[in-house]
Coordinates of C-alpha atoms in Angstrom, one line a residue:
M1 CA 2.1 -49.6 8.8
S2 CA 3.4 -48.1 12.0
L3 CA 3.5 -44.0 12.2
L4 CA 4.4 -43.4 15.9
P5 CA 7.0 -45.1 18.1
E6 CA 6.0 -48.3 19.0
N7 CA 9.1 -48.0 21.8
T8 CA 6.9 -47.0 25.0
A9 CA 10.3 -47.2 26.3
L10 CA 12.0 -45.0 24.4
N11 CA 13.6 -42.1 26.6
V12 CA 11.3 -38.7 26.3
Q13 CA 14.6 -37.0 25.4
E14 CA 15.6 -38.9 22.8
Y15 CA 12.0 -39.1 21.3
L16 CA 12.1 -35.3 21.6
Q17 CA 15.9 -35.3 19.8
K18 CA 14.7 -37.0 16.9
H19 CA 11.5 -35.5 16.0
Q20 CA 13.2 -31.7 16.1
Q21 CA 15.2 -34.0 13.3
K22 CA 13.0 -34.4 11.8
T23 CA 12.3 -32.6 8.2
T24 CA 9.3 -30.7 6.9
L25 CA 6.9 -30.7 4.1
R26 CA 5.0 -28.4 3.3
L27 CA 1.7 -29.3 0.8
I28 CA -0.9 -28.4 -0.6
T29 CA -3.9 -30.2 -1.8
C30 CA -5.7 -28.7 -4.6
G31 CA -8.3 -29.3 -8.1
S32 CA -11.7 -29.3 -9.1
V33 CA -14.0 -28.6 -6.9
D34 CA -15.5 -32.0 -5.4
D35 CA -12.7 -34.2 -6.3
G36 CA -12.4 -34.8 -2.7
K37 CA -9.7 -33.1 -1.3
S38 CA -11.2 -32.6 2.0
T39 CA -12.0 -36.2 2.9
L40 CA -7.9 -37.6 1.5
I41 CA -6.7 -34.9 4.1
G42 CA -9.2 -36.2 6.3
R43 CA -8.5 -39.6 5.5
L44 CA -5.0 -39.3 6.3
L45 CA -5.8 -37.6 9.5
Y46 CA -7.6 -41.0 10.9
E47 CA -5.3 -43.0 9.6
S48 CA -2.5 -42.2 11.0
K49 CA -3.9 -42.3 14.3
Q50 CA -3.2 -38.5 14.8
L51 CA -7.1 -37.3 15.9
F52 CA -7.7 -37.1 19.5
D53 CA -10.7 -39.1 21.4
D54 CA -12.5 -35.9 21.7
Q55 CA -12.3 -35.0 18.2
L56 CA -13.4 -38.7 16.9
A57 CA -16.4 -38.4 19.1
T58 CA -17.1 -34.8 17.0
L59 CA -16.2 -36.1 14.2
E60 CA -18.7 -39.5 14.9
A61 CA -21.2 -37.0 15.5
D62 CA -21.5 -35.0 13.1
S63 CA -21.5 -37.5 10.4
K64 CA -24.1 -38.9 11.7
R65 CA -26.0 -35.1 11.8
V66 CA -24.7 -34.6 8.4
G67 CA -25.4 -37.9 7.0
T68 CA -23.6 -37.5 3.3
Q69 CA -22.2 -41.1 3.8
G70 CA -24.6 -42.4 5.3
G71 CA -23.8 -42.7 8.7
A72 CA -20.7 -43.9 7.9
L73 CA -17.9 -41.2 8.9
D74 CA -17.3 -38.3 6.5
F75 CA -13.3 -37.7 7.1
A76 CA -14.3 -33.7 4.7
L77 CA -15.3 -32.5 8.2
L78 CA -12.2 -32.7 9.8
V79 CA -11.5 -29.5 7.4
D80 CA -14.3 -28.2 6.0
G81 CA -14.6 -26.1 9.6
L82 CA -16.3 -23.1 8.1
A83 CA -20.5 -23.4 8.2
A84 CA -20.6 -23.0 5.0
E85 CA -18.3 -25.4 4.0
R86 CA -20.5 -27.7 5.7
E87 CA -23.9 -26.8 4.0
Q88 CA -22.8 -26.9 0.7
G89 CA -19.7 -29.5 0.9
I90 CA -17.3 -27.7 -0.7
T91 CA -14.1 -25.5 0.4
I92 CA -13.6 -22.3 0.5
D93 CA -10.9 -21.0 3.2
V94 CA -7.5 -22.4 2.9
A95 CA -7.2 -25.0 6.7
Y96 CA -3.9 -25.9 7.9
R97 CA -3.4 -29.4 8.9
Y98 CA -0.2 -30.8 11.1
F99 CA 0.7 -34.2 11.6
S100 CA 3.7 -36.2 11.5
T101 CA 4.6 -39.9 10.7
D102 CA 8.3 -41.4 12.4
E103 CA 10.2 -39.8 9.1
R104 CA 9.1 -36.5 8.5
Q105 CA 6.6 -33.9 9.6
F106 CA 4.0 -32.5 7.3
I107 CA 2.4 -29.5 6.8
I108 CA -0.9 -29.4 4.9
A109 CA -3.1 -27.1 3.6
D110 CA -6.6 -27.9 2.2
T111 CA -7.4 -25.5 -0.7
P112 CA -10.8 -24.6 -2.3
G113 CA -11.3 -26.0 -5.6
H114 CA -13.7 -23.1 -6.9
E115 CA -12.5 -21.2 -9.1
Q116 CA -13.9 -18.0 -7.0
Y117 CA -12.0 -18.7 -4.5
T118 CA -8.5 -19.1 -7.2
R119 CA -6.8 -16.1 -4.5
N120 CA -7.3 -18.8 -2.1
M121 CA -5.5 -21.8 -3.4
V122 CA -2.6 -19.4 -4.5
T123 CA -2.2 -18.5 -0.9
G124 CA -1.9 -22.5 0.1
A125 CA 0.7 -23.0 -3.2
S126 CA 2.7 -20.0 -2.4
N127 CA 4.3 -21.9 0.5
A128 CA 4.1 -25.5 -0.8
D129 CA 7.4 -27.7 -2.1
L130 CA 4.7 -30.1 -3.5
A131 CA 1.2 -30.4 -4.6
I132 CA -1.3 -33.0 -4.8
L133 CA -3.3 -32.7 -7.1
L134 CA -6.5 -34.7 -7.2
I135 CA -8.4 -35.4 -10.4
D136 CA -12.2 -37.6 -10.6
A137 CA -11.5 -40.3 -12.0
R138 CA -15.3 -40.4 -13.7
K139 CA -14.1 -36.4 -14.9
G140 CA -10.4 -36.9 -16.5
V141 CA -7.9 -33.6 -16.7
L142 CA -10.7 -30.5 -16.5
T143 CA -9.4 -26.5 -16.9
Q144 CA -9.1 -26.3 -13.3
T145 CA -6.9 -29.2 -13.0
R146 CA -5.0 -27.2 -15.2
R147 CA -5.1 -23.6 -13.8
H148 CA -4.3 -24.9 -10.8
S149 CA -1.3 -27.1 -12.7
F150 CA -0.5 -23.1 -13.8
L151 CA -0.4 -21.1 -10.7
C152 CA 0.9 -24.1 -8.7
S153 CA 4.9 -23.7 -11.4
L154 CA 4.2 -20.1 -11.0
V155 CA 4.3 -19.9 -7.6
G156 CA 7.5 -22.5 -7.7
V157 CA 6.2 -26.0 -6.3
K158 CA 8.0 -28.3 -8.2
H159 CA 6.7 -31.6 -7.4
I160 CA 3.3 -32.7 -8.5
V161 CA 1.1 -36.1 -6.9
L162 CA -1.4 -36.5 -9.3
A163 CA -3.8 -38.4 -7.2
V164 CA -6.7 -39.4 -9.4
N165 CA -9.3 -39.9 -6.9
K166 CA -12.6 -41.6 -6.8
M167 CA -11.0 -45.1 -8.6
D168 CA -14.2 -47.0 -6.9
L169 CA -16.3 -45.1 -9.1
V170 CA -14.6 -47.1 -12.2
D171 CA -14.3 -49.6 -11.0
Y172 CA -9.9 -49.9 -10.8
Q173 CA -9.9 -49.2 -14.0
Q174 CA -6.3 -49.2 -14.9
S175 CA -7.2 -47.7 -18.2
V176 CA -8.6 -45.2 -17.1
F177 CA -6.1 -44.2 -14.6
E178 CA -3.7 -44.6 -17.5
R179 CA -5.5 -42.4 -20.2
I180 CA -5.9 -40.0 -16.9
V181 CA -2.0 -40.0 -16.4
E182 CA -1.7 -39.8 -20.2
A183 CA -3.8 -36.8 -20.6
Y184 CA -1.9 -34.8 -18.1
Q185 CA 1.4 -35.5 -18.2
S186 CA 1.0 -34.1 -21.5
F187 CA 0.3 -31.1 -20.2
A188 CA 2.6 -30.7 -17.6
A189 CA 5.9 -31.0 -20.0
Q190 CA 5.2 -27.6 -20.3
L191 CA 5.3 -26.3 -16.7
G192 CA 8.9 -28.4 -15.7
F193 CA 8.1 -29.5 -12.7
A194 CA 10.8 -31.5 -11.0
S195 CA 8.8 -34.3 -11.2
V196 CA 4.9 -35.6 -11.9
H197 CA 4.0 -38.7 -9.9
A198 CA 0.6 -40.5 -10.8
I199 CA -1.4 -42.4 -7.9
P200 CA -5.0 -44.0 -8.4
M201 CA -7.0 -43.8 -5.3
A202 CA -10.4 -43.6 -3.6
A203 CA -10.0 -41.5 -0.4
L204 CA -13.2 -42.5 1.1
R205 CA -12.5 -46.4 1.3
G206 CA -8.8 -45.6 2.1
D207 CA -7.1 -46.9 -1.2
N208 CA -3.6 -46.5 -2.0
I209 CA -3.5 -43.9 1.1
I210 CA -1.4 -45.7 3.5
D211 CA -1.0 -48.6 2.1
A212 CA -1.3 -50.5 -1.2
S213 CA -4.4 -51.0 -2.4
K214 CA -5.5 -54.9 -2.7
Q215 CA -8.0 -53.2 -5.8
T216 CA -5.3 -51.7 -7.6
P217 CA -3.0 -55.5 -8.3
W218 CA -1.9 -53.4 -11.3
Y219 CA 0.0 -50.1 -9.4
K220 CA 3.2 -51.5 -8.2
G221 CA 3.8 -47.5 -6.4
P222 CA 3.5 -46.8 -3.4
S223 CA 1.2 -45.7 -1.7
L224 CA 0.6 -41.8 -1.1
L225 CA 2.0 -41.3 2.7
T226 CA 4.7 -43.8 1.9
Y227 CA 5.9 -41.6 -1.4
L228 CA 5.5 -38.4 0.7
N229 CA 7.7 -40.2 3.2
R230 CA 10.4 -40.7 0.5
I231 CA 10.3 -38.0 -1.7
K232 CA 13.1 -36.1 -1.6
L233 CA 13.5 -32.0 -1.7
E234 CA 15.8 -29.1 -3.2
E235 CA 17.1 -27.4 0.0
Q236 CA 18.1 -23.8 -0.5
S237 CA 21.9 -23.8 -0.7
S238 CA 23.0 -22.9 3.1
D239 CA 24.9 -20.7 0.8
A240 CA 22.7 -18.9 0.0
P241 CA 23.7 -15.3 -0.5
F242 CA 21.9 -13.2 2.7
R243 CA 18.6 -11.8 2.4
F244 CA 17.1 -9.6 5.7
P245 CA 14.0 -7.2 4.3
V246 CA 13.9 -5.0 7.5
Q247 CA 10.2 -5.2 8.8
W248 CA 11.2 -2.5 11.8
V249 CA 13.9 0.0 13.6
N250 CA 13.8 -1.9 17.5
R251 CA 14.7 1.7 19.1
P252 CA 13.7 1.0 22.8
N253 CA 15.6 3.8 24.2
L254 CA 18.7 6.2 23.2
D255 CA 21.4 3.9 23.4
F256 CA 19.9 0.6 21.4
R257 CA 19.3 1.3 17.8
G258 CA 18.6 -2.5 15.8
F259 CA 16.3 -3.6 13.1
A260 CA 14.3 -6.5 12.8
G261 CA 13.1 -8.8 10.9
T262 CA 13.5 -12.8 9.5
I263 CA 16.7 -14.1 7.4
V264 CA 15.1 -15.3 4.2
S265 CA 17.7 -17.1 3.1
G266 CA 21.4 -17.4 3.9
K267 CA 23.2 -17.0 7.0
I268 CA 24.6 -14.2 9.1
S269 CA 27.4 -14.2 11.6
V270 CA 28.8 -10.9 13.8
G271 CA 31.2 -9.0 12.2
D272 CA 30.0 -9.7 8.5
P273 CA 30.0 -7.1 6.0
I274 CA 26.1 -6.1 4.7
K275 CA 25.3 -3.7 1.9
V276 CA 21.4 -1.8 2.1
L277 CA 19.9 -1.7 -0.2
P278 CA 18.6 0.2 -2.1
S279 CA 20.4 2.8 -0.6
G280 CA 23.6 0.8 -1.2
K281 CA 25.2 2.3 2.4
Q282 CA 27.7 -0.7 3.9
S283 CA 28.4 -1.6 7.6
R284 CA 29.1 -4.8 9.5
V285 CA 27.2 -6.8 11.8
A286 CA 27.6 -5.6 15.7
R287 CA 25.3 -7.7 17.5
I288 CA 22.7 -10.4 16.4
V289 CA 20.1 -10.2 19.1
T290 CA 17.4 -12.4 20.1
A291 CA 15.1 -12.7 23.4
D292 CA 17.1 -15.9 24.6
G293 CA 20.2 -13.7 24.7
D294 CA 22.5 -12.3 21.1
L295 CA 23.5 -15.4 18.5
A296 CA 27.4 -15.2 17.3
S297 CA 25.1 -16.3 13.8
A298 CA 21.6 -17.4 12.5
G299 CA 20.3 -18.7 9.2
K300 CA 17.4 -18.5 7.3
H301 CA 14.2 -18.2 9.0
Q302 CA 15.7 -16.9 11.9
A303 CA 14.1 -13.5 13.9
V304 CA 16.5 -11.6 14.6
T305 CA 17.3 -8.2 15.7
L306 CA 20.6 -6.8 13.2
T307 CA 22.4 -4.3 15.3
L308 CA 25.4 -2.5 13.2
A309 CA 28.8 -0.9 13.2
D310 CA 28.0 2.3 11.6
E311 CA 24.5 4.6 12.0
L312 CA 22.6 4.2 8.9
D313 CA 19.2 5.7 8.2
I314 CA 17.4 2.3 7.7
S315 CA 13.6 1.8 7.1
R316 CA 11.4 -0.8 6.8
G317 CA 11.2 -2.8 3.8
D318 CA 15.1 -1.9 3.5
V319 CA 16.9 -5.2 2.8
I320 CA 20.3 -5.7 4.7
A321 CA 22.1 -8.2 2.5
S322 CA 25.6 -9.3 2.1
S323 CA 27.6 -7.2 0.6
E324 CA 29.2 -9.5 -1.6
S325 CA 26.0 -10.9 -3.6
P326 CA 23.3 -8.0 -3.4
P327 CA 20.1 -8.4 -4.3
A328 CA 19.3 -6.0 -7.6
V329 CA 17.4 -3.1 -7.0
A330 CA 15.2 -1.3 -10.0
D331 CA 11.9 0.2 -10.3
Q332 CA 10.2 -1.6 -13.5
F333 CA 9.8 -5.3 -13.9
E334 CA 8.4 -7.9 -16.4
A335 CA 6.0 -9.9 -13.8
T336 CA 3.4 -12.5 -13.9
I337 CA 0.0 -11.2 -12.5
V338 CA -3.2 -13.7 -11.9
W339 CA -5.9 -11.2 -11.4
M340 CA -8.2 -11.8 -8.2
D341 CA -11.2 -9.2 -8.3
E342 CA -14.7 -9.1 -10.0
H343 CA -13.5 -5.5 -10.9
P344 CA -10.8 -6.4 -13.4
L345 CA -7.3 -4.7 -14.0
L346 CA -7.2 -1.8 -15.9
P347 CA -3.4 -0.9 -17.4
G348 CA -2.5 2.4 -15.9
R349 CA -4.1 2.2 -12.7
Q350 CA -2.7 2.9 -9.5
Y351 CA -2.3 -0.4 -7.1
L352 CA -0.4 -0.7 -4.4
I353 CA 2.4 -3.8 -4.3
K354 CA 3.4 -5.9 -0.9
I355 CA 6.5 -7.5 -1.5
G356 CA 7.5 -8.9 2.5
P357 CA 7.3 -5.4 4.9
N358 CA 8.3 -3.4 1.6
T359 CA 4.4 -1.6 -0.1
S360 CA 4.7 0.8 -3.1
N361 CA 2.6 2.0 -5.6
V362 CA 2.3 0.7 -8.5
T363 CA 1.1 0.9 -12.3
I364 CA 0.5 -2.0 -14.7
T365 CA 2.0 -0.7 -17.4
D366 CA 1.2 -2.4 -20.4
I367 CA -0.8 -6.2 -20.1
K368 CA 2.2 -8.2 -22.6
H369 CA 0.0 -11.2 -22.8
Q370 CA -2.6 -13.2 -21.0
I371 CA -2.2 -16.9 -20.6
N372 CA -4.8 -20.1 -21.8
V373 CA -4.6 -22.2 -19.5
N374 CA -6.2 -25.0 -21.1
T375 CA -3.3 -24.0 -24.0
M376 CA -0.8 -22.1 -22.8
E377 CA -1.6 -20.4 -25.8
H378 CA -0.5 -16.0 -25.9
L379 CA -4.1 -14.1 -26.0
A380 CA -3.5 -10.0 -26.8
A381 CA -5.5 -8.8 -23.5
K382 CA -6.6 -4.8 -22.7
K383 CA -7.7 -5.0 -19.1
L384 CA -7.5 -8.7 -16.6
E385 CA -10.8 -10.0 -15.3
L386 CA -11.4 -12.2 -12.5
N387 CA -8.7 -14.6 -12.4
A388 CA -7.1 -14.1 -15.7
I389 CA -3.3 -14.4 -15.6
A390 CA -1.2 -12.4 -17.5
V391 CA 2.5 -11.2 -18.3
C392 CA 2.6 -7.3 -17.6
N393 CA 5.4 -4.6 -17.5
I394 CA 4.9 -3.4 -14.0
N395 CA 6.4 0.8 -13.0
L396 CA 7.0 1.1 -9.2
D397 CA 7.1 4.7 -7.8
R398 CA 10.2 3.8 -6.4
A399 CA 13.3 1.0 -6.6
I400 CA 13.2 -1.8 -4.6
A401 CA 15.8 -4.6 -4.2
F402 CA 14.5 -7.5 -5.4
D403 CA 15.5 -10.8 -6.3
P404 CA 13.4 -13.3 -9.5
Y405 CA 10.7 -15.0 -7.9
L406 CA 12.6 -18.6 -9.3
Q407 CA 16.1 -17.5 -7.1
N408 CA 14.1 -16.0 -3.7
R409 CA 10.7 -16.8 -3.2
D410 CA 10.3 -14.2 -0.5
M411 CA 12.5 -11.3 -2.3
G412 CA 10.6 -12.4 -6.0
G413 CA 6.9 -12.4 -5.0
F414 CA 4.5 -9.9 -4.4
I415 CA 0.4 -9.0 -3.7
L416 CA -1.7 -6.4 -5.7
I417 CA -3.8 -4.0 -3.6
D418 CA -7.0 -2.2 -4.2
K419 CA -5.8 1.6 -3.3
L420 CA -9.2 2.6 -2.3
S421 CA -10.9 -1.1 -0.8
N422 CA -7.6 -1.9 0.6
N423 CA -8.9 -5.8 -1.1
T424 CA -6.1 -7.3 -2.2
V425 CA -7.2 -8.0 -5.8
G426 CA -4.2 -9.7 -6.9
A427 CA -0.6 -11.4 -7.2
G428 CA 2.3 -12.3 -8.9
T429 CA 6.2 -13.0 -9.6
I430 CA 8.7 -10.8 -10.8
Q431 CA 10.7 -12.8 -13.9
F432 CA 13.6 -9.8 -14.2
A433 CA 13.8 -6.0 -14.1
L434 CA 13.6 -4.1 -16.9
R435 CA 16.0 -2.8 -18.4
R436 CA 15.1 0.6 -19.5
S437 CA 15.0 1.0 -15.0
Q438 CA 18.3 1.2 -14.8
N439 CA 19.1 3.1 -18.1
I440 CA 17.1 5.8 -17.6
H441 CA 18.0 8.6 -14.6
W442 CA 16.4 12.1 -14.0
Q443 CA 18.8 14.7 -15.4
H444 CA 18.8 17.4 -13.0
I445 CA 17.0 20.8 -14.3
D446 CA 18.6 24.4 -13.1
V447 CA 16.1 26.1 -13.2
S448 CA 13.3 25.0 -11.0
K449 CA 9.4 25.7 -10.8
K450 CA 9.7 27.8 -7.8
A451 CA 12.0 29.9 -10.7
R452 CA 9.4 29.6 -13.5
S453 CA 6.5 30.7 -10.8
E454 CA 7.6 33.9 -9.5
L455 CA 8.7 34.9 -12.9
K456 CA 4.8 34.9 -13.8
H457 CA 3.9 36.3 -10.3
Q458 CA 1.5 33.2 -9.6
Q459 CA 1.3 30.3 -7.6
P460 CA 1.0 27.3 -9.5
C461 CA -1.9 24.9 -9.7
L462 CA -4.1 22.0 -11.5
L463 CA -7.8 23.0 -11.4
W464 CA -9.1 19.3 -12.1
F465 CA -13.1 19.3 -13.7
T466 CA -15.2 16.4 -13.1
G467 CA -18.4 15.7 -13.1
L468 CA -21.0 14.1 -15.8
S469 CA -21.3 15.3 -19.6
G470 CA -23.2 18.0 -19.7
A471 CA -23.1 19.2 -16.4
G472 CA -21.0 22.6 -17.8
K473 CA -17.9 21.5 -17.1
S474 CA -16.0 23.3 -20.4
T475 CA -18.2 26.0 -20.1
I476 CA -17.5 27.1 -16.7
A477 CA -13.4 26.5 -17.1
N478 CA -13.5 28.4 -20.2
L479 CA -14.8 31.2 -18.3
V480 CA -12.6 30.2 -15.5
E481 CA -10.1 31.0 -17.7
K482 CA -11.2 33.9 -19.3
K483 CA -11.3 35.4 -15.5
L484 CA -7.9 35.2 -15.2
H485 CA -6.2 35.6 -18.1
A486 CA -7.7 39.1 -17.9
L487 CA -6.5 39.0 -13.8
G488 CA -2.4 38.0 -15.8
K489 CA -2.3 34.6 -15.2
H490 CA -1.0 32.7 -16.8
T491 CA -3.3 29.6 -17.8
Y492 CA -3.8 26.7 -19.9
L493 CA -7.2 24.9 -20.5
L494 CA -6.8 21.1 -21.4
D495 CA -10.4 20.2 -22.3
G496 CA -11.5 16.6 -23.2
D497 CA -12.5 16.8 -26.4
N498 CA -9.9 18.8 -28.2
V499 CA -7.2 16.7 -26.5
R500 CA -8.6 13.3 -27.6
H501 CA -8.0 15.3 -31.5
G502 CA -4.3 15.1 -30.7
L503 CA -2.4 13.3 -27.8
N504 CA -5.2 10.9 -26.8
K505 CA -7.0 10.3 -30.3
D506 CA -5.6 6.4 -30.2
L507 CA -7.9 6.2 -26.7
G508 CA -11.5 4.3 -27.5
F509 CA -14.5 4.9 -24.4
T510 CA -13.6 1.7 -23.0
D511 CA -12.5 2.3 -18.8
A512 CA -8.7 0.5 -20.1
D513 CA -8.4 3.6 -22.6
R514 CA -10.7 6.2 -20.1
V515 CA -8.3 4.8 -17.4
E516 CA -5.3 5.8 -20.1
N517 CA -6.9 9.0 -20.8
I518 CA -7.0 10.3 -17.4
R519 CA -3.0 9.2 -16.9
R520 CA -1.8 11.1 -19.5
I521 CA -4.4 14.5 -18.9
A522 CA -2.4 13.7 -15.0
E523 CA 1.4 13.7 -16.7
V524 CA 0.7 16.2 -19.4
S525 CA -0.8 18.9 -16.2
K526 CA 1.5 18.1 -13.9
L527 CA 4.5 19.3 -16.7
M528 CA 2.7 22.2 -17.2
V529 CA 2.7 22.6 -13.4
D530 CA 6.1 22.8 -13.4
A531 CA 6.3 25.6 -15.8
G532 CA 4.3 27.4 -13.5
L533 CA 1.2 27.7 -15.4
I534 CA -1.8 27.6 -13.6
V535 CA -3.6 24.5 -15.5
L536 CA -7.1 23.9 -15.7
T537 CA -9.0 20.2 -17.1
A538 CA -12.0 19.6 -18.2
F539 CA -12.6 16.0 -17.9
I540 CA -15.9 13.6 -17.1
S541 CA -12.7 11.8 -15.3
P542 CA -15.5 9.1 -14.4
F543 CA -12.9 6.8 -11.5
R544 CA -12.2 7.9 -8.0
S545 CA -8.8 5.9 -8.3
E546 CA -7.6 8.0 -11.5
R547 CA -8.3 11.5 -9.5
R548 CA -7.1 10.3 -6.8
M549 CA -3.5 9.4 -8.5
A550 CA -3.6 12.4 -10.7
R551 CA -3.3 14.1 -7.1
Q552 CA -1.0 12.5 -6.2
L553 CA 1.4 13.5 -8.7
F554 CA 1.5 17.5 -7.4
A555 CA 2.7 19.4 -4.3
D556 CA 0.0 19.6 -1.7
N557 CA -2.4 22.4 -2.4
E558 CA -1.2 22.7 -5.8
F559 CA -4.4 20.1 -7.2
L560 CA -8.1 20.9 -6.4
E561 CA -10.3 18.7 -7.7
I562 CA -13.6 20.9 -8.7
F563 CA -17.2 18.9 -8.7
I564 CA -19.4 20.1 -11.4
D565 CA -22.6 18.8 -9.4
T566 CA -25.2 17.9 -12.2
P567 CA -28.3 14.9 -11.6
L568 CA -28.2 12.9 -14.3
A569 CA -32.0 13.5 -15.5
V570 CA -31.1 17.5 -16.4
A571 CA -27.3 16.4 -17.7
E572 CA -29.2 14.5 -19.8
Q573 CA -32.5 16.9 -20.6
R574 CA -29.4 20.2 -21.7
D575 CA -27.5 16.6 -24.1
P576 CA -25.6 19.8 -25.7
K577 CA -24.2 17.2 -28.5
G578 CA -26.7 14.8 -28.8
L579 CA -24.6 12.3 -27.0
Y580 CA -27.4 11.0 -25.0
K581 CA -29.8 10.4 -27.0
K582 CA -27.5 8.2 -28.7
A583 CA -26.3 5.9 -25.9
R584 CA -30.4 5.4 -25.1
A585 CA -30.6 4.7 -28.7
G586 CA -27.9 1.9 -28.4
Q587 CA -25.7 3.9 -30.3
L588 CA -22.9 4.6 -28.3
K589 CA -21.4 2.0 -26.1
N590 CA -19.9 2.7 -22.9
F591 CA -21.2 6.3 -22.8
T592 CA -20.7 7.5 -18.7
G593 CA -24.2 7.2 -16.9
I594 CA -26.0 5.3 -19.1
D595 CA -24.0 2.0 -19.0
S596 CA -20.9 3.1 -17.7
P597 CA -20.9 4.0 -14.0
Y598 CA -19.6 7.7 -12.5
E599 CA -18.1 7.6 -9.2
A600 CA -18.8 11.0 -7.8
P601 CA -15.9 12.6 -6.1
E602 CA -16.2 12.3 -2.3
Q603 CA -14.1 15.8 -0.8
A604 CA -13.9 18.0 -3.5
E605 CA -12.0 21.5 -2.9
I606 CA -14.7 22.6 -4.7
H607 CA -18.0 21.9 -5.0
I608 CA -20.6 23.4 -7.5
D609 CA -23.9 22.0 -7.6
S610 CA -24.9 23.9 -11.3
T611 CA -28.6 23.8 -10.9
K612 CA -28.6 26.6 -8.5
L613 CA -25.6 28.5 -10.0
S614 CA -25.0 30.0 -13.5
A615 CA -22.0 29.0 -15.1
T616 CA -21.2 32.7 -14.7
E617 CA -21.8 33.2 -10.9
A618 CA -19.9 29.3 -10.5
A619 CA -16.9 30.8 -12.7
D620 CA -16.5 33.9 -10.3
L621 CA -17.2 31.3 -7.1
I622 CA -13.9 28.9 -8.4
V623 CA -11.9 32.5 -9.1
E624 CA -12.3 34.0 -5.6
K625 CA -11.9 31.0 -4.2
I626 CA -8.2 30.1 -6.1
L627 CA -7.3 33.8 -5.5
N628 CA -8.2 33.7 -2.6
R629 CA -6.2 30.1 -1.1
R630 CA -3.5 30.0 0.8

């Protein structure tokens, strides 16, 4: 098959014009480890004559040096660029390659098959129109096959090419191919793909990659490349609503204020009415500015700067949209989440959520169910481990403009980021806004925290005592409250054990329950501080994330972290409740310091070394610092 123009007399300009008019197909290869994904892409590049002489020379040299194919070309080396990939013979990172035929341009992503690198696979699939799902003919449909299929459906991939690879190792048996196809189609019927087309192939030998193979006369369908050239994709309607997330406010001088970004759907023209979300303010487009001059109109994927007829307060993350069909605005959603971190997702813990240029705080309030990717069964879950997929309710700290993911990938897809490590720990898609996000509103109250505080003649605050069990938190907090009470201060002490007899009696001591325990205490404390009280809490509160979450609920100088620093050996020696003894005997699970971690504060406002100060001395020091703070 000829893949490049054979007419050498073809005018260069005509060729370039023809090239620009080609459609672009974005696709990924996915599947289990060692199913031949990299080899398939390498074979495509080689057979389509997309390699330069120096690349071929390098491939020949690398193939001889690595020797995985006995001196023959190892096409996987064209894609596996990392040293670790070549050493282990697996794909670790996503590798993108570009090639074209007479009919179409292709951007292909080689994604890892190993479960450890699921996040990389999701990254590659998030922009793909089609997935080539490879299956080793010797092994059939595996868990990773199902997992990648589900992830493809989750991120909106509509078309699947089921590449039953390594047919040469099963003597090109038609029965093997048909058995695998039947098993996969039975599973895939639940996922709603627009098309699933199966092709028997041997990527290493080139069977059914470019041309029909003589080894599979029973297969009457097209080769892989023929199929990729011909498949029709659903183009987003040109009249889709206009969406323009603002990435940057461009203000080079006093006379120009524009809003820069990329149009993610629809089109816009000078003079069109627009609405800015979430504020809801309206205006008209005054100019569409680009580096090459102003445009009369612009459409999807164009990066432009818009200026408006009115001076509106617009920031990064706001969305400029069609005034006739604006996106919805909400702060609570049902979403599907893929968890990608070795540390589990814990409901109640706060993360960062990034949707386009918009970054907000988010809490997963409820795991509605986890999904078994083998059976599609819904399972109960209190936390999500690495690679788990679940439907969850999420709560943002502010309202955002959005579209459901299936309507607009850019407006409904997100990633989750750990606030301490800044690592990407999850990805997800928004299904819909929860009704309560539309129906529950803040009620204005005339008597303010300031008025309540002035009545009590004190500055309200939260004293957050943290430390190991046996460190002396409750003892010191009790002394501090007594001293403040004697001075006429209005206080309340929330003690860990006491609260678990009432408000938190339904919570255990797993990590998930500990996170929820602290979330509730932080919210109750916030109400009490709003009432004008000086609140004291005595909880182990072992995780930095939750203490940080609690701190963010309060104004500057209202949250004082007090670290009662006691070595584990000393706390264990004291053991006033006999808990360490039970934990050491294996009678008490998830005990902080023994089989559950304690993350000490890094910058507590008050640091008490309980091995050097008595409880009374510590209380005196704390009271002095509280009363003298500004």
